Tab-separated table of N, CA and C in Angstrom:
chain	number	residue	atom	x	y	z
A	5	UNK	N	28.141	-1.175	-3.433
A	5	UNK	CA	26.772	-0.704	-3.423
A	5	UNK	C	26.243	-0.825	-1.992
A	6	UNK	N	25.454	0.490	-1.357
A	6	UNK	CA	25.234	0.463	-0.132
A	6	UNK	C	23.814	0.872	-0.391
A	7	UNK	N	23.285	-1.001	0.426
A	7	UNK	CA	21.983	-0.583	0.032
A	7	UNK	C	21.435	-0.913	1.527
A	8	UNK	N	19.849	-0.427	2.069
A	8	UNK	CA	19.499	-0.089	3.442
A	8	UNK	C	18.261	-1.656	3.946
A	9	UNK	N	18.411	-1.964	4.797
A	9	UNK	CA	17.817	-3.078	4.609
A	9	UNK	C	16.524	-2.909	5.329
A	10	UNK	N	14.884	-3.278	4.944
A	10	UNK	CA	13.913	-3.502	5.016
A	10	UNK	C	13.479	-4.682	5.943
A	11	UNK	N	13.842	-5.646	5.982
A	11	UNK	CA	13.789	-6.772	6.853
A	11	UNK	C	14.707	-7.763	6.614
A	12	UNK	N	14.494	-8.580	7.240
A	12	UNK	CA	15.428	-10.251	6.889
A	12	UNK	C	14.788	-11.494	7.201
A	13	UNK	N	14.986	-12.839	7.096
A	13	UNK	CA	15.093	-13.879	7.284
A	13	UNK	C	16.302	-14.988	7.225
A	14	UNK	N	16.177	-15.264	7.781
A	14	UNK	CA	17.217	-16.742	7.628
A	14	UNK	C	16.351	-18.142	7.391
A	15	UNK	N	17.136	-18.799	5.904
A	15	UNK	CA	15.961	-20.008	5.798
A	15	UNK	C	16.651	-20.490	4.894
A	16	UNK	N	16.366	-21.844	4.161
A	16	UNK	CA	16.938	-22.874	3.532
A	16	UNK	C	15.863	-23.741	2.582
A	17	UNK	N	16.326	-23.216	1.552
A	17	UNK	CA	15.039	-23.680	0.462
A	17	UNK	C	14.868	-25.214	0.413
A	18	UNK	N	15.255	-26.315	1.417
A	18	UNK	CA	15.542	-27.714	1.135
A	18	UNK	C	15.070	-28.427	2.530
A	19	UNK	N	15.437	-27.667	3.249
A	19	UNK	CA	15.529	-28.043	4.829
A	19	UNK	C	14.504	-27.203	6.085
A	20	UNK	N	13.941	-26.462	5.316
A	20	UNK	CA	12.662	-25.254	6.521
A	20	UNK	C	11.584	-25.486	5.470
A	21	UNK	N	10.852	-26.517	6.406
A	21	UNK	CA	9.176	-26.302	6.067
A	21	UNK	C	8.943	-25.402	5.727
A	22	UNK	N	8.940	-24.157	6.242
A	22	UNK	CA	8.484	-22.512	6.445
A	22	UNK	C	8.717	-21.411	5.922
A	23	UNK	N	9.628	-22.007	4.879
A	23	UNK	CA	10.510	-21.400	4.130
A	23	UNK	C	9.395	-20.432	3.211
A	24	UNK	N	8.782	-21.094	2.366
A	24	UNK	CA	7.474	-20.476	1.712
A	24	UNK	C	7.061	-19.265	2.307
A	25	UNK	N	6.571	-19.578	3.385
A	25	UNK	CA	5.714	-18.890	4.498
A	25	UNK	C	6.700	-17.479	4.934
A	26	UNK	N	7.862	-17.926	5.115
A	26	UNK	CA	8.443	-16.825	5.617
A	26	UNK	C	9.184	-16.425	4.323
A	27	UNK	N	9.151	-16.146	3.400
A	27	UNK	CA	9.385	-15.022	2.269
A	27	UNK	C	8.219	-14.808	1.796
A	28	UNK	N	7.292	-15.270	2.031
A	28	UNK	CA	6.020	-14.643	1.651
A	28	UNK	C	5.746	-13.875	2.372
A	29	UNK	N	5.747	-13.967	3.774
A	29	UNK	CA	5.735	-13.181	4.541
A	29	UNK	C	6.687	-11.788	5.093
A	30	UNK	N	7.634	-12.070	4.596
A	30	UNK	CA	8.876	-11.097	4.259
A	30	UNK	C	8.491	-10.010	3.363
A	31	UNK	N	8.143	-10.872	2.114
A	31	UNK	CA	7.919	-9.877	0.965
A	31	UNK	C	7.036	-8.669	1.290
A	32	UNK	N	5.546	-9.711	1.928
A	32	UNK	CA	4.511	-8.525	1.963
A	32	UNK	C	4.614	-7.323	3.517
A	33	UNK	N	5.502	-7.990	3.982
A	33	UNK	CA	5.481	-6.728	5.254
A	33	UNK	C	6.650	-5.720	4.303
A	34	UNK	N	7.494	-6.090	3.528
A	34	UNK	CA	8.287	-5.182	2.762
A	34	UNK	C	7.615	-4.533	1.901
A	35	UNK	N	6.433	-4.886	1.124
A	35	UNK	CA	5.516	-4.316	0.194
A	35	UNK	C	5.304	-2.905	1.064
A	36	UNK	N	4.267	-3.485	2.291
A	36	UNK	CA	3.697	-2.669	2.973
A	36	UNK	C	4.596	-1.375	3.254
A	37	UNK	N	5.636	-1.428	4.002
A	37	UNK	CA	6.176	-0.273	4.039
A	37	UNK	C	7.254	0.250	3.032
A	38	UNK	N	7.349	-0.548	2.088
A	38	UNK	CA	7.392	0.576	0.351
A	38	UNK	C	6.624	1.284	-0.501
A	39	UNK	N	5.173	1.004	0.163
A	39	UNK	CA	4.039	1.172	-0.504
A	39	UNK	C	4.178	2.448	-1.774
A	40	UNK	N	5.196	3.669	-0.982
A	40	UNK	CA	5.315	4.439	-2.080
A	40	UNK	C	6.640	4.956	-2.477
A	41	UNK	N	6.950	3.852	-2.932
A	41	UNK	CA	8.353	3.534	-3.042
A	41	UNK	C	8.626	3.316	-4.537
A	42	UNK	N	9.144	4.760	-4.948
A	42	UNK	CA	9.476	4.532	-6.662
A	42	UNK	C	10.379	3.780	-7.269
A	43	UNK	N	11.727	3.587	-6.767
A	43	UNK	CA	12.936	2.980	-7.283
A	43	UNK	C	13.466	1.495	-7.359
A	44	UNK	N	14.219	1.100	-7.233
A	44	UNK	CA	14.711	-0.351	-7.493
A	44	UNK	C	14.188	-1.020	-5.802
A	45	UNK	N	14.269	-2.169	-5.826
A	45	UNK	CA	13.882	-2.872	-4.733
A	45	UNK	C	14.956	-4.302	-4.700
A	46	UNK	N	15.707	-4.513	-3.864
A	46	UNK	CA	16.429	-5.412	-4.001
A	46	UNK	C	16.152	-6.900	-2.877
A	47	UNK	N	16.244	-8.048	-3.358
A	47	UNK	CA	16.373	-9.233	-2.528
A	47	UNK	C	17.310	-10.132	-2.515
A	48	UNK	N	18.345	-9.652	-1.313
A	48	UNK	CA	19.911	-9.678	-0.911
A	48	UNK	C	19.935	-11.068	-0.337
A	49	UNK	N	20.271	-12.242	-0.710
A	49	UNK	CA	21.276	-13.292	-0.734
A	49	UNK	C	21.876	-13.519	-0.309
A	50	UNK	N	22.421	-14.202	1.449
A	50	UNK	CA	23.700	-13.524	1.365
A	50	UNK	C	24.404	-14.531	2.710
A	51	UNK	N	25.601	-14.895	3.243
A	51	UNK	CA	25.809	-15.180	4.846
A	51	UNK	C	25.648	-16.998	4.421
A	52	UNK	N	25.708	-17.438	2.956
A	52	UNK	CA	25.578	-18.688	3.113
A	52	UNK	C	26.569	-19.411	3.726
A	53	UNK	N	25.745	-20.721	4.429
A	53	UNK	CA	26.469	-21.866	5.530
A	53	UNK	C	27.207	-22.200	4.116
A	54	UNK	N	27.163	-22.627	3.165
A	54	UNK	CA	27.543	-23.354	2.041
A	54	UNK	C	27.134	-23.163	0.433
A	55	UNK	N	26.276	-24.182	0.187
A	55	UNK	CA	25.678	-23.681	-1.241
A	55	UNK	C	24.388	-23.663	-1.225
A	56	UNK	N	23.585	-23.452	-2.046
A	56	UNK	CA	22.075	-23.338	-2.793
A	56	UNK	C	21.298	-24.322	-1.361
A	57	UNK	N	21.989	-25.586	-1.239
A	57	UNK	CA	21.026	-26.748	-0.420
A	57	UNK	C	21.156	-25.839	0.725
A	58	UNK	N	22.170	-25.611	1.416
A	58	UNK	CA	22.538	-24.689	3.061
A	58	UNK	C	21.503	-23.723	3.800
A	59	UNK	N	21.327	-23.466	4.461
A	59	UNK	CA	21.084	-21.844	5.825
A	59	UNK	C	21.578	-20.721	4.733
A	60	UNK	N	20.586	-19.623	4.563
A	60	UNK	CA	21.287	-18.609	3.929
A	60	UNK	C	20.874	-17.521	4.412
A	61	UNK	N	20.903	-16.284	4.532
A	61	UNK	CA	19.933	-15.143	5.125
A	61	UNK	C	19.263	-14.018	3.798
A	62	UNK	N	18.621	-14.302	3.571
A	62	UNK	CA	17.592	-13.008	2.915
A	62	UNK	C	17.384	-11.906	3.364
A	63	UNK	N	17.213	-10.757	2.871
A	63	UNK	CA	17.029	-9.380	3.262
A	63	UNK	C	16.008	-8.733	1.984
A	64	UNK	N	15.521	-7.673	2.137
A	64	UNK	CA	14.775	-6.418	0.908
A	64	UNK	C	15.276	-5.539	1.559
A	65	UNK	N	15.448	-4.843	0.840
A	65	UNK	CA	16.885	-3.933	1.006
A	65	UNK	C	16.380	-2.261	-0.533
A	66	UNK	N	16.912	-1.425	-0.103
A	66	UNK	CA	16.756	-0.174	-1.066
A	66	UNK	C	17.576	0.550	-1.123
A	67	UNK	N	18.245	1.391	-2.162
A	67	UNK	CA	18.988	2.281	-2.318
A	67	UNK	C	19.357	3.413	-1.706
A	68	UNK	N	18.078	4.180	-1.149
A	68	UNK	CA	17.425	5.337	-0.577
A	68	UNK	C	17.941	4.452	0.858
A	69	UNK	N	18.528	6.398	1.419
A	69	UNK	CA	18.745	6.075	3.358
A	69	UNK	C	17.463	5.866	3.913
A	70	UNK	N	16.888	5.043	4.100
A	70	UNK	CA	15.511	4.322	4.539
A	70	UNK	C	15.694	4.239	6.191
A	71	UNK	N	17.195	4.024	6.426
A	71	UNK	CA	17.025	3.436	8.343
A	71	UNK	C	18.480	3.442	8.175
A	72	UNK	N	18.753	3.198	9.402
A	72	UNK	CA	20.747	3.221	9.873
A	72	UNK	C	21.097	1.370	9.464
A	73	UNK	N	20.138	0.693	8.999
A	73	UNK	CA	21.028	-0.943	8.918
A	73	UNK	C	21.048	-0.864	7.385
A	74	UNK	N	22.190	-1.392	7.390
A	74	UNK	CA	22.648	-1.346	5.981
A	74	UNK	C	23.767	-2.614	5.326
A	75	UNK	N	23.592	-3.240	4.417
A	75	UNK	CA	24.354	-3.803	3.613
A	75	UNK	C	25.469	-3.438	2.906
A	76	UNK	N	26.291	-3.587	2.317
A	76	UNK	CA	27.283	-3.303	1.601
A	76	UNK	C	27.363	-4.630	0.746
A	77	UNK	N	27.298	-4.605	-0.242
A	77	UNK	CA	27.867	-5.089	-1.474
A	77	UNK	C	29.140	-4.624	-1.637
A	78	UNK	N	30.624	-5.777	-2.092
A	78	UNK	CA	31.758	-5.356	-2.298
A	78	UNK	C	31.588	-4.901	-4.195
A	79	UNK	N	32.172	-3.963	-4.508
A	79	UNK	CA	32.211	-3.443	-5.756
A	79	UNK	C	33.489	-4.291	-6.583
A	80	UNK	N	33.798	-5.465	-5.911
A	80	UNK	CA	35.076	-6.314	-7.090
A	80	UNK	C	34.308	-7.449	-7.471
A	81	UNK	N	32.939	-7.498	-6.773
A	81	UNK	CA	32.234	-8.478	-7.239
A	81	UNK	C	32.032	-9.062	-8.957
A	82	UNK	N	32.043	-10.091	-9.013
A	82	UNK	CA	31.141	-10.524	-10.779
A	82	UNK	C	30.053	-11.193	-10.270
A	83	UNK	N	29.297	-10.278	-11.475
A	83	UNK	CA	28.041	-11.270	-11.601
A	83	UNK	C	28.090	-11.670	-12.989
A	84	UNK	N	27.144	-12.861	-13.362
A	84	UNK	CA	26.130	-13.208	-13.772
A	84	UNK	C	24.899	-12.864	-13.547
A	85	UNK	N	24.234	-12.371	-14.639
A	85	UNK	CA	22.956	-12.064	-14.513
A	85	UNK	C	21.583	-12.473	-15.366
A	86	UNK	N	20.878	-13.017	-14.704
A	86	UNK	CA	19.733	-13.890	-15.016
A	86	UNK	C	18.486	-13.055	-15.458
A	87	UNK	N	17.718	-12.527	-16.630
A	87	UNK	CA	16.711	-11.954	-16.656
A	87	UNK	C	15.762	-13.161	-16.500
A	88	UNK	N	14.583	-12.561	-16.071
A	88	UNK	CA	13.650	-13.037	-15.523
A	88	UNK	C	12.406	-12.892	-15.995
A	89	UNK	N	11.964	-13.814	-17.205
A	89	UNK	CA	10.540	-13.491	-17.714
A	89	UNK	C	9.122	-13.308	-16.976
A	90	UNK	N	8.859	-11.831	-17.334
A	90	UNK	CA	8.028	-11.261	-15.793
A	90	UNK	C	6.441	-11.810	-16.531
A	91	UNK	N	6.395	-12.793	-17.776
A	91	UNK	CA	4.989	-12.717	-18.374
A	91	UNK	C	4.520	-14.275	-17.714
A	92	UNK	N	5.779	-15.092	-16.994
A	92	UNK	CA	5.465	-16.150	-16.478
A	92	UNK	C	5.228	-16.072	-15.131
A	93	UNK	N	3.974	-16.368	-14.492
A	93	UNK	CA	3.890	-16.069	-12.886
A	93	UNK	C	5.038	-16.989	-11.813
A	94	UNK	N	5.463	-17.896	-12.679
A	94	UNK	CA	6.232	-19.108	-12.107
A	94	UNK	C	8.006	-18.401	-12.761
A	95	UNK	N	7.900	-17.222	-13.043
A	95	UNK	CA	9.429	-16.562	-13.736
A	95	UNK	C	10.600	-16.912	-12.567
A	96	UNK	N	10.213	-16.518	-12.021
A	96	UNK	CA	11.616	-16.378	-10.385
A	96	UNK	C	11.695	-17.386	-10.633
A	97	UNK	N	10.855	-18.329	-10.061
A	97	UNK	CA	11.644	-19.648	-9.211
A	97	UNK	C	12.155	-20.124	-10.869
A	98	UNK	N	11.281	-20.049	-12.053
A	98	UNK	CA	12.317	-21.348	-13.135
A	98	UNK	C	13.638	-20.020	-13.331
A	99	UNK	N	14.004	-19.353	-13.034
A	99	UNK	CA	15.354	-18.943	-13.148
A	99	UNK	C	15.830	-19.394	-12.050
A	100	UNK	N	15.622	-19.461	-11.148
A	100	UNK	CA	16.308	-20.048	-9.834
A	100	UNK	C	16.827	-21.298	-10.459
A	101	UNK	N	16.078	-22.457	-11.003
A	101	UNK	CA	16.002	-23.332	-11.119
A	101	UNK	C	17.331	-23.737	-12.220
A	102	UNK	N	17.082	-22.765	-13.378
A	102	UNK	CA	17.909	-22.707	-14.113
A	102	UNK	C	19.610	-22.783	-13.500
A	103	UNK	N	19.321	-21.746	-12.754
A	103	UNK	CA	20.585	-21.281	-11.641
A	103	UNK	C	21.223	-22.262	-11.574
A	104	UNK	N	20.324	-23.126	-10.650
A	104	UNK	CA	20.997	-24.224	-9.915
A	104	UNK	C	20.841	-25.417	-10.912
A	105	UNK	N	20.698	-25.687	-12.112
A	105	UNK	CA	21.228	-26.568	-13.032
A	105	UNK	C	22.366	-26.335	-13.805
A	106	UNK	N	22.593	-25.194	-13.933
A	106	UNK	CA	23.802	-24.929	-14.279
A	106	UNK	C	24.931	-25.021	-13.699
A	107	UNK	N	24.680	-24.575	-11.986
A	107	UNK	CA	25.728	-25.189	-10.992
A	107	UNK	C	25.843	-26.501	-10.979
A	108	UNK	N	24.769	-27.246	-11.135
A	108	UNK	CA	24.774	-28.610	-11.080
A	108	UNK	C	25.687	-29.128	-11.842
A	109	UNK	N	25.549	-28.383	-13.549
A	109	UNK	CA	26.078	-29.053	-14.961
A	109	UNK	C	27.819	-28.545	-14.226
A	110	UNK	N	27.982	-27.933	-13.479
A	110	UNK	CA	29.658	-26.905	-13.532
A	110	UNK	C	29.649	-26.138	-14.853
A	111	UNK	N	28.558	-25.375	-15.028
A	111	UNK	CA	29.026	-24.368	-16.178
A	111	UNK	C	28.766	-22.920	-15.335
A	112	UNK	N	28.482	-22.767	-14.264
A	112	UNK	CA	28.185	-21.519	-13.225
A	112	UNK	C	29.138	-21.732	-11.762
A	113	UNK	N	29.987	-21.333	-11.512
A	113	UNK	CA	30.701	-21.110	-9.998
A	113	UNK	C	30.540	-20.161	-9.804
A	114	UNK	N	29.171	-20.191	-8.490
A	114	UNK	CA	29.084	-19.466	-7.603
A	114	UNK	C	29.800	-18.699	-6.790
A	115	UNK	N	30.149	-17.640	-6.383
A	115	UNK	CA	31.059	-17.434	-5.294
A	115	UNK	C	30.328	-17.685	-3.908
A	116	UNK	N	29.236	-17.389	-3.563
A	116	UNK	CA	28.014	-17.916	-2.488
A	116	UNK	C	28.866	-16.458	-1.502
A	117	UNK	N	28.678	-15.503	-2.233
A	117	UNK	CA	29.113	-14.177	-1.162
A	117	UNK	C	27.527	-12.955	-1.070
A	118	UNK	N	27.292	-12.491	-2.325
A	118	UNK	CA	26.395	-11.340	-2.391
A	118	UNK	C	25.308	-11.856	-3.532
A	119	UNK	N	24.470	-12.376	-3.799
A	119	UNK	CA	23.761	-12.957	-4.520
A	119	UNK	C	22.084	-11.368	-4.297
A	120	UNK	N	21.732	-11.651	-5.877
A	120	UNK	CA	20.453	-9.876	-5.504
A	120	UNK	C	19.696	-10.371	-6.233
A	121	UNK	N	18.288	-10.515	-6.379
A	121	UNK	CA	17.019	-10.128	-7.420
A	121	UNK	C	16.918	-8.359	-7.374
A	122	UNK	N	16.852	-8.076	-8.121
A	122	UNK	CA	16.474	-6.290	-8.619
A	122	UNK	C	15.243	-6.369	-9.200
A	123	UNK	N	14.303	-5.495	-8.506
A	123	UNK	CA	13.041	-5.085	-8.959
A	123	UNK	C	13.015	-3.878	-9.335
A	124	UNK	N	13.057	-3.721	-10.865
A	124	UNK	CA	13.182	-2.429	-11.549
A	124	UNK	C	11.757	-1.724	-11.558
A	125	UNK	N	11.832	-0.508	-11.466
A	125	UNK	CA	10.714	0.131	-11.683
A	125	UNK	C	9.618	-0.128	-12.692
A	126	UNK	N	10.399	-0.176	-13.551
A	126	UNK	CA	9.759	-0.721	-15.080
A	126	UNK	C	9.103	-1.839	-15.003
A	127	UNK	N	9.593	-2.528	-14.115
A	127	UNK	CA	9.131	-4.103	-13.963
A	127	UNK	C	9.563	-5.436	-14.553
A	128	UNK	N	10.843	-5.273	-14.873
A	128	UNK	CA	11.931	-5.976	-15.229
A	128	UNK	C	12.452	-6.360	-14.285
A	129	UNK	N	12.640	-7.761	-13.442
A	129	UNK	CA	13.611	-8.349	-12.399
A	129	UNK	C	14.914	-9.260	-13.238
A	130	UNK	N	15.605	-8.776	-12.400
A	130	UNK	CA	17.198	-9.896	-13.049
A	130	UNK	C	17.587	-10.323	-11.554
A	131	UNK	N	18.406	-11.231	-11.737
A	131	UNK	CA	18.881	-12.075	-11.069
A	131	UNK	C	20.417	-11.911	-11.095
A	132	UNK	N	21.085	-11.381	-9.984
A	132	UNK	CA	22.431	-11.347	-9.905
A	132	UNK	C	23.300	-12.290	-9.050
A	133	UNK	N	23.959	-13.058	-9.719
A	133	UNK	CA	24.447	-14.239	-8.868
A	133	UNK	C	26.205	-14.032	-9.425
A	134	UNK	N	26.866	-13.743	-7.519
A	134	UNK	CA	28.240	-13.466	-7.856
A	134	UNK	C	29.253	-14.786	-8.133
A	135	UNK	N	29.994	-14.617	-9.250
A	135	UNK	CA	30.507	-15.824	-9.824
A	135	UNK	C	32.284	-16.088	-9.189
A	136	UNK	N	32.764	-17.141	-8.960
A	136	UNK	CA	34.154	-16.515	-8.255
A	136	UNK	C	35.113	-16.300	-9.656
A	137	UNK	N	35.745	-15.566	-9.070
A	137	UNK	CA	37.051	-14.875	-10.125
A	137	UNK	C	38.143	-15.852	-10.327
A	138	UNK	N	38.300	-15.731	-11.572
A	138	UNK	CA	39.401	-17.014	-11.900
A	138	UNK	C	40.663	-16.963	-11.241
């Protein structure tokens, strides 16, 4: 899957004060210039130092040729995929959370390669987290 990337960050949900700040701030300069933007919206995962605790880099990213920088997703990937109850304002992060208790329990191996939230038109987000292959 070749999807076009919108911006980035690099940050570490454990270890950057700023972390907040700068995906909040990510998000809404990505809002801004999707403003009329019908289709899926993706938030790409990806370049981790290690696991969940580590440096990782974030991107928003779209389907549509938007600009010449671009991602690639490998297509031998597995996921797991996390729906995301959109009626809880706190939905993302307790699936995140979930995520990473399950890694915790060892019932989820990560591969820590291409990790996506998908923002469906409809307004359904899932959570795609690539699992390694046995």
């Amino acid at each position: 899957m070749k999807l076009y990337l919108i911006n980035s960050i690099r940050t570490n949900n454990f270890n950057d004060e700023q972390m907040l700040g700068k995906i909040k701030t990510l998000w809404g300069e990505a809002t801004r210039k999707l403003e009329n933007h019908q289709n899926s919206v993706y938030g790409i995962y990806y370049d981790y130092e290690d696991d969940y605790k580590a440096d990782y880099s974030l991107s928003v990213a779209i389907e549509d040729n938007n600009g010449n920088t671009f991602i690639e997703i490998p297509n031998n990937e597995i996921y797991e995929v996390f729906k995301v109850d959109t009626t809880d304002e706190q939905g993302i992060i307790k699936a995140w959370s979930k995520i990473w208790e399950q890694e915790e329990a060892g019932s989820l191996k990560r591969a820590y390669s291409y990790d996506f939230e998908k923002y469906n038109p409809n307004g359904e987000i899932e959570i795609h987290i690539a699992i390694k292959q046995s």
